[in-house]
């Protein structure tokens, strides 16, 4: 018998939901990790015979899943959490959020807000996040230092902001940032045209061309409200999705965020062009923006991922909570209790998110050869008993506080509920300081 193979990490868990193969849960198995990559998923007895681990972690009451992928957010807006609640989107944006951003957004605010958001996301199971906000270089550096996987979509507007003057300025700065992180193993930079109503045809065409040349992702708010669709019909004579398709912006590189106002023509365009949808159910509900027809899109073969949006419109960044809301809302919208089941909700938050970001070959499932982006959720407390189906418990009960461990590329970001790459006490202090500044001078 050959000697055991030396590996860096063995994680033994009561249950493992790998996402691939679909709808499966393995019991009393071990995930084998070496050099940040998954080497095997085998029964624990086999792991003991075949591998000699530098570190072994035994999680006897835990469910192991792929790390969650938060496919849309504005991380720095965690510092605006609760600032302007219970308002319609237009009022919320134009009278509260945009004026506050114009006054306060700078490099320090973005750095501190992004770190606060990452800490919250890690503690609730997110290991990869997609971000669209001003001063994207600060978000990219923060993610790099925290060893968190991130897609940073630099904003593109026709209007000035704290970060840029016009579309040309945003693109120049964003392309420079893209070059800086071109070869980074965890951080990728893409295009973030804010919305069809904040960018001209020429700007959107340029983004489409550059994205194709660089094979870079595009993320855009699309069909977020009924008013957006009405305004586009009045101004352009076409729905926003048709306008983007004609400008070349809909493609497999495109992530369409929200899509609460969808008709047959929109579904057809999304399917024909291979674009992805990022569903943000809690933000859409809070702003009364409408309902994304998730099951209908999935039935048409359209990839649907899951995002929290920013904490200013959610107000939390728990993707586990978002999974429950998405599953329940999908059933109500479809009028079917079997729409978006628990395993489907988990796929939306893992593999579908990875696919939307172009990362499905690296993350999103616990498969051999993929990066060891993994979380563990403890299912031993009172409110998770009894356990008949651990994935149902994960999705339909309050699971965010149960996340105990998180790894990205085999590096621990959370161990026994303690952050490893971010300082929680320091982040709370900074958040309180910002609240005092912003609250006193609104």
PDB file of N, CA and C in Angstrom, residues 17 73 144 148 200 235 241 256 263 270 273 279 301 324 335 338 342 356 362 392 415:
ATOM      1  N   UNK A  17     -22.765  19.731   0.429  1.00  0.00           N
ATOM      2  CA  UNK A  17     -23.611  19.973  -0.748  1.00  0.00           C
ATOM      3  C   UNK A  17     -22.715  20.584  -1.823  1.00  0.00           C
ATOM      4  N   UNK A  73     -23.642  44.430  -6.003  1.00  0.00           N
ATOM      5  CA  UNK A  73     -23.731  45.276  -4.822  1.00  0.00           C
ATOM      6  C   UNK A  73     -22.950  46.562  -5.008  1.00  0.00           C
ATOM      7  N   UNK A 144      -8.189  42.815  -2.366  1.00  0.00           N
ATOM      8  CA  UNK A 144      -6.889  42.164  -2.468  1.00  0.00           C
ATOM      9  C   UNK A 144      -6.290  41.927  -1.090  1.00  0.00           C
ATOM     10  N   UNK A 148     -10.206  38.419  -0.540  1.00  0.00           N
ATOM     11  CA  UNK A 148     -11.555  38.084  -0.956  1.00  0.00           C
ATOM     12  C   UNK A 148     -11.641  38.135  -2.473  1.00  0.00           C
ATOM     13  N   UNK A 200     -25.381  57.594 -22.768  1.00  0.00           N
ATOM     14  CA  UNK A 200     -25.849  57.817 -24.143  1.00  0.00           C
ATOM     15  C   UNK A 200     -25.572  56.599 -25.009  1.00  0.00           C
ATOM     16  N   UNK A 235     -38.612  58.129 -25.076  1.00  0.00           N
ATOM     17  CA  UNK A 235     -37.420  58.821 -25.581  1.00  0.00           C
ATOM     18  C   UNK A 235     -36.810  58.133 -26.791  1.00  0.00           C
ATOM     19  N   UNK A 241     -34.043  46.933 -23.056  1.00  0.00           N
ATOM     20  CA  UNK A 241     -33.331  45.725 -23.488  1.00  0.00           C
ATOM     21  C   UNK A 241     -33.121  45.728 -25.003  1.00  0.00           C
ATOM     22  N   UNK A 256     -27.292  41.655 -16.345  1.00  0.00           N
ATOM     23  CA  UNK A 256     -28.409  42.593 -16.289  1.00  0.00           C
ATOM     24  C   UNK A 256     -29.008  42.555 -14.882  1.00  0.00           C
ATOM     25  N   UNK A 263     -41.129  41.403 -20.330  1.00  0.00           N
ATOM     26  CA  UNK A 263     -42.162  40.829 -21.190  1.00  0.00           C
ATOM     27  C   UNK A 263     -41.532  39.791 -22.123  1.00  0.00           C
ATOM     28  N   UNK A 270     -32.790  38.281 -24.034  1.00  0.00           N
ATOM     29  CA  UNK A 270     -31.836  37.731 -23.063  1.00  0.00           C
ATOM     30  C   UNK A 270     -31.376  36.346 -23.493  1.00  0.00           C
ATOM     31  N   UNK A 273     -29.133  36.432 -26.820  1.00  0.00           N
ATOM     32  CA  UNK A 273     -27.797  37.028 -26.673  1.00  0.00           C
ATOM     33  C   UNK A 273     -26.975  36.398 -25.548  1.00  0.00           C
ATOM     34  N   UNK A 279     -30.568  38.856  -9.894  1.00  0.00           N
ATOM     35  CA  UNK A 279     -31.805  39.096  -9.160  1.00  0.00           C
ATOM     36  C   UNK A 279     -31.463  39.630  -7.765  1.00  0.00           C
ATOM     37  N   UNK A 301     -33.914  28.888 -19.956  1.00  0.00           N
ATOM     38  CA  UNK A 301     -32.478  28.633 -20.056  1.00  0.00           C
ATOM     39  C   UNK A 301     -31.609  29.842 -19.796  1.00  0.00           C
ATOM     40  N   UNK A 324     -33.397  32.823   0.739  1.00  0.00           N
ATOM     41  CA  UNK A 324     -34.742  32.517   1.234  1.00  0.00           C
ATOM     42  C   UNK A 324     -35.777  33.422   0.572  1.00  0.00           C
ATOM     43  N   UNK A 335     -46.725  31.371  -9.007  1.00  0.00           N
ATOM     44  CA  UNK A 335     -47.949  30.698  -8.596  1.00  0.00           C
ATOM     45  C   UNK A 335     -47.765  29.204  -8.461  1.00  0.00           C
ATOM     46  N   UNK A 338     -43.578  24.616  -6.245  1.00  0.00           N
ATOM     47  CA  UNK A 338     -42.352  23.890  -6.586  1.00  0.00           C
ATOM     48  C   UNK A 338     -41.358  24.762  -7.359  1.00  0.00           C
ATOM     49  N   UNK A 342     -35.038  24.523  -2.890  1.00  0.00           N
ATOM     50  CA  UNK A 342     -33.877  24.879  -2.062  1.00  0.00           C
ATOM     51  C   UNK A 342     -32.563  24.687  -2.802  1.00  0.00           C
ATOM     52  N   UNK A 356     -22.320  33.880 -14.162  1.00  0.00           N
ATOM     53  CA  UNK A 356     -22.586  35.264 -14.569  1.00  0.00           C
ATOM     54  C   UNK A 356     -21.303  36.077 -14.610  1.00  0.00           C
ATOM     55  N   UNK A 362     -13.750  28.127 -12.192  1.00  0.00           N
ATOM     56  CA  UNK A 362     -12.895  28.262 -11.002  1.00  0.00           C
ATOM     57  C   UNK A 362     -13.640  28.049  -9.701  1.00  0.00           C
ATOM     58  N   UNK A 392     -32.460  22.375   2.710  1.00  0.00           N
ATOM     59  CA  UNK A 392     -33.686  23.093   3.051  1.00  0.00           C
ATOM     60  C   UNK A 392     -33.500  23.922   4.319  1.00  0.00           C
ATOM     61  N   UNK A 415     -12.709  31.644  10.787  1.00  0.00           N
ATOM     62  CA  UNK A 415     -12.510  30.403  11.525  1.00  0.00           C
ATOM     63  C   UNK A 415     -13.271  30.487  12.837  1.00  0.00           C
TER      64      UNK A 415
END
